[in-house]
mmCIF file of C-alpha atoms in Angstrom:
data_model
loop_
_atom_site.group_PDB
_atom_site.id
_atom_site.type_symbol
_atom_site.label_atom_id
_atom_site.label_comp_id
_atom_site.label_asym_id
_atom_site.label_seq_id
_atom_site.Cartn_x
_atom_site.Cartn_y
_atom_site.Cartn_z
ATOM 1 C CA UNK A 966 20.306 -24.083 -9.181
ATOM 2 C CA UNK A 967 21.596 -24.040 -5.613
ATOM 3 C CA UNK A 968 18.562 -25.722 -3.444
ATOM 4 C CA UNK A 969 17.830 -23.086 -0.595
ATOM 5 C CA UNK A 970 16.913 -23.997 2.551
ATOM 6 C CA UNK A 971 12.972 -23.622 4.109
ATOM 7 C CA UNK A 972 13.712 -22.382 7.376
ATOM 8 C CA UNK A 973 10.422 -22.357 9.891
ATOM 9 C CA UNK A 974 9.946 -21.226 13.689
ATOM 10 C CA UNK A 975 9.376 -23.235 16.290
ATOM 11 C CA UNK A 976 5.314 -23.425 15.668
ATOM 12 C CA UNK A 977 6.794 -25.462 11.931
ATOM 13 C CA UNK A 978 5.565 -22.269 10.251
ATOM 14 C CA UNK A 979 6.725 -21.637 7.013
ATOM 15 C CA UNK A 980 9.270 -18.151 7.377
ATOM 16 C CA UNK A 981 11.613 -18.095 4.388
ATOM 17 C CA UNK A 982 14.326 -20.141 2.038
ATOM 18 C CA UNK A 983 18.122 -19.641 3.023
ATOM 19 C CA UNK A 984 20.865 -20.084 1.526
ATOM 20 C CA UNK A 985 23.646 -22.608 2.572
ATOM 21 C CA UNK A 986 25.827 -20.282 4.141
ATOM 22 C CA UNK A 987 23.201 -18.483 5.974
ATOM 23 C CA UNK A 988 21.742 -21.937 7.355
ATOM 24 C CA UNK A 989 25.141 -22.620 8.050
ATOM 25 C CA UNK A 990 25.249 -19.458 10.557
ATOM 26 C CA UNK A 991 22.230 -20.623 11.967
ATOM 27 C CA UNK A 992 23.448 -23.564 13.035
ATOM 28 C CA UNK A 993 27.068 -22.707 14.418
ATOM 29 C CA UNK A 994 24.956 -19.987 16.057
ATOM 30 C CA UNK A 995 22.931 -22.961 17.688
ATOM 31 C CA UNK A 996 19.411 -21.613 16.268
ATOM 32 C CA UNK A 997 18.394 -24.674 14.669
ATOM 33 C CA UNK A 998 16.055 -26.624 17.285
ATOM 34 C CA UNK A 999 14.752 -29.218 15.268
ATOM 35 C CA UNK A 1000 15.149 -30.257 10.904
ATOM 36 C CA UNK A 1001 13.272 -32.117 9.081
ATOM 37 C CA UNK A 1002 14.100 -33.637 5.195
ATOM 38 C CA UNK A 1003 16.662 -34.901 2.980
ATOM 39 C CA UNK A 1004 20.630 -33.286 3.455
ATOM 40 C CA UNK A 1005 20.677 -30.953 1.340
ATOM 41 C CA UNK A 1006 24.652 -30.054 1.182
ATOM 42 C CA UNK A 1007 27.671 -31.104 3.756
ATOM 43 C CA UNK A 1008 29.539 -28.119 4.444
ATOM 44 C CA UNK A 1009 33.365 -28.990 5.755
ATOM 45 C CA UNK A 1010 35.327 -26.310 8.575
ATOM 46 C CA UNK A 1011 38.415 -25.813 9.962
ATOM 47 C CA UNK A 1012 41.313 -29.390 11.282
ATOM 48 C CA UNK A 1013 41.035 -29.338 15.142
ATOM 49 C CA UNK A 1014 44.563 -30.271 16.750
ATOM 50 C CA UNK A 1015 44.154 -34.248 16.180
ATOM 51 C CA UNK A 1016 43.830 -33.495 12.640
ATOM 52 C CA UNK A 1017 40.171 -33.740 12.573
ATOM 53 C CA UNK A 1018 38.248 -32.347 10.686
ATOM 54 C CA UNK A 1019 34.940 -30.844 11.030
ATOM 55 C CA UNK A 1020 31.385 -30.964 8.626
ATOM 56 C CA UNK A 1021 28.067 -29.518 9.250
ATOM 57 C CA UNK A 1022 24.935 -31.687 7.064
ATOM 58 C CA UNK A 1023 22.201 -28.786 6.834
ATOM 59 C CA UNK A 1024 18.522 -30.680 6.186
ATOM 60 C CA UNK A 1025 16.011 -29.266 4.190
ATOM 61 C CA UNK A 1026 13.852 -28.045 6.222
ATOM 62 C CA UNK A 1027 14.779 -26.194 9.389
ATOM 63 C CA UNK A 1028 12.952 -24.731 13.048
ATOM 64 C CA UNK A 1029 14.923 -22.292 14.548
ATOM 65 C CA UNK A 1030 14.231 -21.018 17.964
ATOM 66 C CA UNK A 1031 15.632 -17.451 19.418
ATOM 67 C CA UNK A 1032 14.381 -14.982 21.667
ATOM 68 C CA UNK A 1033 10.479 -14.629 19.986
ATOM 69 C CA UNK A 1034 8.246 -17.042 18.136
ATOM 70 C CA UNK A 1035 9.075 -15.561 14.734
ATOM 71 C CA UNK A 1036 5.698 -15.054 12.647
ATOM 72 C CA UNK A 1037 5.118 -15.706 9.733
ATOM 73 C CA UNK A 1038 3.952 -12.034 7.114
ATOM 74 C CA UNK A 1039 -0.016 -11.973 6.623
ATOM 75 C CA UNK A 1040 0.350 -10.867 3.270
ATOM 76 C CA UNK A 1041 3.391 -12.077 1.108
ATOM 77 C CA UNK A 1042 4.865 -9.182 -1.148
ATOM 78 C CA UNK A 1043 2.984 -9.121 -4.110
ATOM 79 C CA UNK A 1044 5.548 -10.326 -7.451
ATOM 80 C CA UNK A 1045 4.569 -10.257 -11.177
ATOM 81 C CA UNK A 1046 6.597 -13.877 -11.055
ATOM 82 C CA UNK A 1047 4.461 -14.956 -7.957
ATOM 83 C CA UNK A 1048 1.419 -14.100 -9.602
ATOM 84 C CA UNK A 1049 2.989 -16.066 -12.706
ATOM 85 C CA UNK A 1050 3.345 -18.312 -10.936
ATOM 86 C CA UNK A 1051 -0.302 -19.108 -8.795
ATOM 87 C CA UNK A 1052 -2.266 -18.462 -12.304
ATOM 88 C CA UNK A 1053 0.328 -21.631 -13.692
ATOM 89 C CA UNK A 1054 0.920 -19.337 -16.688
ATOM 90 C CA UNK A 1055 -2.434 -19.371 -17.835
ATOM 91 C CA UNK A 1056 -4.283 -15.950 -19.176
ATOM 92 C CA UNK A 1057 -7.268 -16.037 -16.544
ATOM 93 C CA UNK A 1058 -9.198 -14.724 -19.491
ATOM 94 C CA UNK A 1059 -8.145 -16.574 -22.716
ATOM 95 C CA UNK A 1060 -7.413 -19.757 -20.681
ATOM 96 C CA UNK A 1061 -3.705 -20.617 -22.680
ATOM 97 C CA UNK A 1062 -0.107 -20.945 -21.332
ATOM 98 C CA UNK A 1063 2.162 -18.476 -22.184
ATOM 99 C CA UNK A 1064 5.965 -17.480 -20.772
ATOM 100 C CA UNK A 1065 6.697 -15.004 -17.950
ATOM 101 C CA UNK A 1066 7.921 -12.880 -20.324
ATOM 102 C CA UNK A 1067 4.806 -13.022 -22.772
ATOM 103 C CA UNK A 1068 2.467 -12.726 -19.592
ATOM 104 C CA UNK A 1069 0.950 -9.674 -17.811
ATOM 105 C CA UNK A 1070 -0.933 -8.730 -14.364
ATOM 106 C CA UNK A 1071 -3.613 -7.013 -14.736
ATOM 107 C CA UNK A 1072 -6.188 -5.571 -12.424
ATOM 108 C CA UNK A 1073 -9.440 -6.849 -12.412
ATOM 109 C CA UNK A 1074 -11.619 -3.904 -10.671
ATOM 110 C CA UNK A 1075 -8.923 -1.072 -13.366
ATOM 111 C CA UNK A 1076 -6.625 1.159 -10.467
ATOM 112 C CA UNK A 1077 -8.172 3.583 -12.556
ATOM 113 C CA UNK A 1078 -11.584 3.238 -10.763
ATOM 114 C CA UNK A 1079 -10.505 2.730 -6.998
ATOM 115 C CA UNK A 1080 -8.930 -1.191 -7.645
ATOM 116 C CA UNK A 1081 -5.973 -1.835 -5.490
ATOM 117 C CA UNK A 1082 -2.776 -3.655 -6.849
ATOM 118 C CA UNK A 1083 -3.876 -6.442 -4.154
ATOM 119 C CA UNK A 1084 -2.965 -10.457 -4.847
ATOM 120 C CA UNK A 1085 -6.899 -10.993 -4.133
ATOM 121 C CA UNK A 1086 -7.525 -8.149 -7.162
ATOM 122 C CA UNK A 1087 -4.449 -9.304 -9.722
ATOM 123 C CA UNK A 1088 -4.365 -12.121 -12.469
ATOM 124 C CA UNK A 1089 -2.119 -13.743 -14.948
ATOM 125 C CA UNK A 1090 -3.083 -11.444 -18.235
ATOM 126 C CA UNK A 1091 -1.641 -12.560 -21.943
ATOM 127 C CA UNK A 1092 -0.325 -8.457 -23.853
ATOM 128 C CA UNK A 1093 -3.538 -9.341 -26.194
ATOM 129 C CA UNK A 1094 -6.039 -9.594 -23.668
ATOM 130 C CA UNK A 1095 -5.239 -7.872 -21.406
ATOM 131 C CA UNK A 1096 -4.797 -4.892 -24.134
ATOM 132 C CA UNK A 1097 -8.664 -5.995 -25.069
ATOM 133 C CA UNK A 1098 -10.096 -5.618 -21.511
ATOM 134 C CA UNK A 1099 -8.336 -2.536 -20.937
ATOM 135 C CA UNK A 1100 -10.007 -0.148 -17.782
ATOM 136 C CA UNK A 1101 -12.676 -1.624 -18.472
ATOM 137 C CA UNK A 1102 -14.620 -3.860 -16.012
ATOM 138 C CA UNK A 1103 -15.457 -7.110 -16.885
ATOM 139 C CA UNK A 1104 -19.213 -6.866 -16.495
ATOM 140 C CA UNK A 1105 -18.409 -4.220 -19.884
ATOM 141 C CA UNK A 1106 -17.244 -6.538 -22.188
ATOM 142 C CA UNK A 1107 -17.445 -9.832 -23.021
ATOM 143 C CA UNK A 1108 -15.032 -11.577 -20.909
ATOM 144 C CA UNK A 1109 -14.775 -14.109 -17.880
ATOM 145 C CA UNK A 1110 -12.275 -14.956 -15.104
ATOM 146 C CA UNK A 1111 -11.095 -18.766 -15.444
ATOM 147 C CA UNK A 1112 -10.417 -18.345 -11.358
ATOM 148 C CA UNK A 1113 -10.924 -16.042 -9.354
ATOM 149 C CA UNK A 1114 -7.572 -14.552 -7.711
ATOM 150 C CA UNK A 1115 -6.464 -14.989 -3.696
ATOM 151 C CA UNK A 1116 -3.859 -13.712 -1.971
ATOM 152 C CA UNK A 1117 -1.925 -17.331 -1.539
ATOM 153 C CA UNK A 1118 -0.811 -18.158 2.286
ATOM 154 C CA UNK A 1119 2.602 -18.007 3.929
ATOM 155 C CA UNK A 1120 3.471 -21.937 2.602
ATOM 156 C CA UNK A 1121 1.380 -21.977 -1.107
ATOM 157 C CA UNK A 1122 3.979 -18.078 -1.487
ATOM 158 C CA UNK A 1123 7.152 -20.127 0.089
ATOM 159 C CA UNK A 1124 6.410 -22.722 -2.737
ATOM 160 C CA UNK A 1125 5.509 -20.119 -5.979
ATOM 161 C CA UNK A 1126 8.527 -17.823 -5.681
ATOM 162 C CA UNK A 1127 11.146 -21.244 -5.128
ATOM 163 C CA UNK A 1128 8.918 -23.710 -7.918
ATOM 164 C CA UNK A 1129 12.293 -24.428 -9.553
ATOM 165 C CA UNK A 1130 14.911 -25.287 -7.439
ATOM 166 C CA UNK A 1131 11.968 -27.169 -4.867
ATOM 167 C CA UNK A 1132 12.847 -30.268 -3.552
ATOM 168 C CA UNK A 1133 10.314 -33.234 -2.687
ATOM 169 C CA UNK A 1134 10.943 -33.215 1.242
ATOM 170 C CA UNK A 1135 10.326 -29.201 1.145
ATOM 171 C CA UNK A 1136 7.176 -29.677 -1.188
ATOM 172 C CA UNK A 1137 5.604 -32.271 0.976
ATOM 173 C CA UNK A 1138 6.056 -30.055 3.838
ATOM 174 C CA UNK A 1139 4.314 -26.906 2.337
ATOM 175 C CA UNK A 1140 2.250 -28.678 0.278
ATOM 176 C CA UNK A 1141 0.135 -29.889 3.912
ATOM 177 C CA UNK A 1142 -0.092 -26.786 5.149
ATOM 178 C CA UNK A 1143 -1.475 -25.417 1.632
ATOM 179 C CA UNK A 1144 -4.729 -24.521 1.670
ATOM 180 C CA UNK A 1145 -7.532 -27.095 1.414
ATOM 181 C CA UNK A 1146 -8.750 -26.326 -1.936
ATOM 182 C CA UNK A 1147 -5.276 -25.245 -3.066
ATOM 183 C CA UNK A 1148 -3.643 -29.212 -2.124
ATOM 184 C CA UNK A 1149 -3.948 -30.078 -5.522
ATOM 185 C CA UNK A 1150 -4.473 -27.915 -8.316
ATOM 186 C CA UNK A 1151 -5.550 -23.655 -8.148
ATOM 187 C CA UNK A 1152 -7.254 -22.700 -11.268
ATOM 188 C CA UNK A 1153 -10.518 -23.915 -11.606
ATOM 189 C CA UNK A 1154 -10.351 -25.306 -15.032
ATOM 190 C CA UNK A 1155 -7.393 -25.555 -17.536
#
């Protein structure tokens, strides 16, 4: 898989993942103010009159300027992929680890009873546990959560959605911005 480039605002807050093509456009438009990490890709350009070929080294992490300072999202979008990575592909009811296709999104407080489809109310559940729970509250059953659901901050979210192709230098940068409790592990118990 092609490595992606982490884009930051000038304050060093993580914003998004870019393809090398998108990053090259920012470099050429002179919007990259500073960079960190190793080179993700070297892009070769045309040949000038003197026969010299231009090249551009794209860093793993780039900070971009512009008219206004871009702000990170306050609430990252909730997707099953990010949710399953947040919960480490672990059913938060039985504690077993599953592959993505065997997992579901469960609403701790069911939508049918006024619960919302938001990070703080959803957990990863295996099909068996989700069907057993149904649209009931945990108090109505003999079930407990292994960890409390939470909304990831911008750095945590970017690590979640790109976790299968993140570079070490990018992860080190993002991890420094994780919530203190989540710097090591997110689950209370495994």
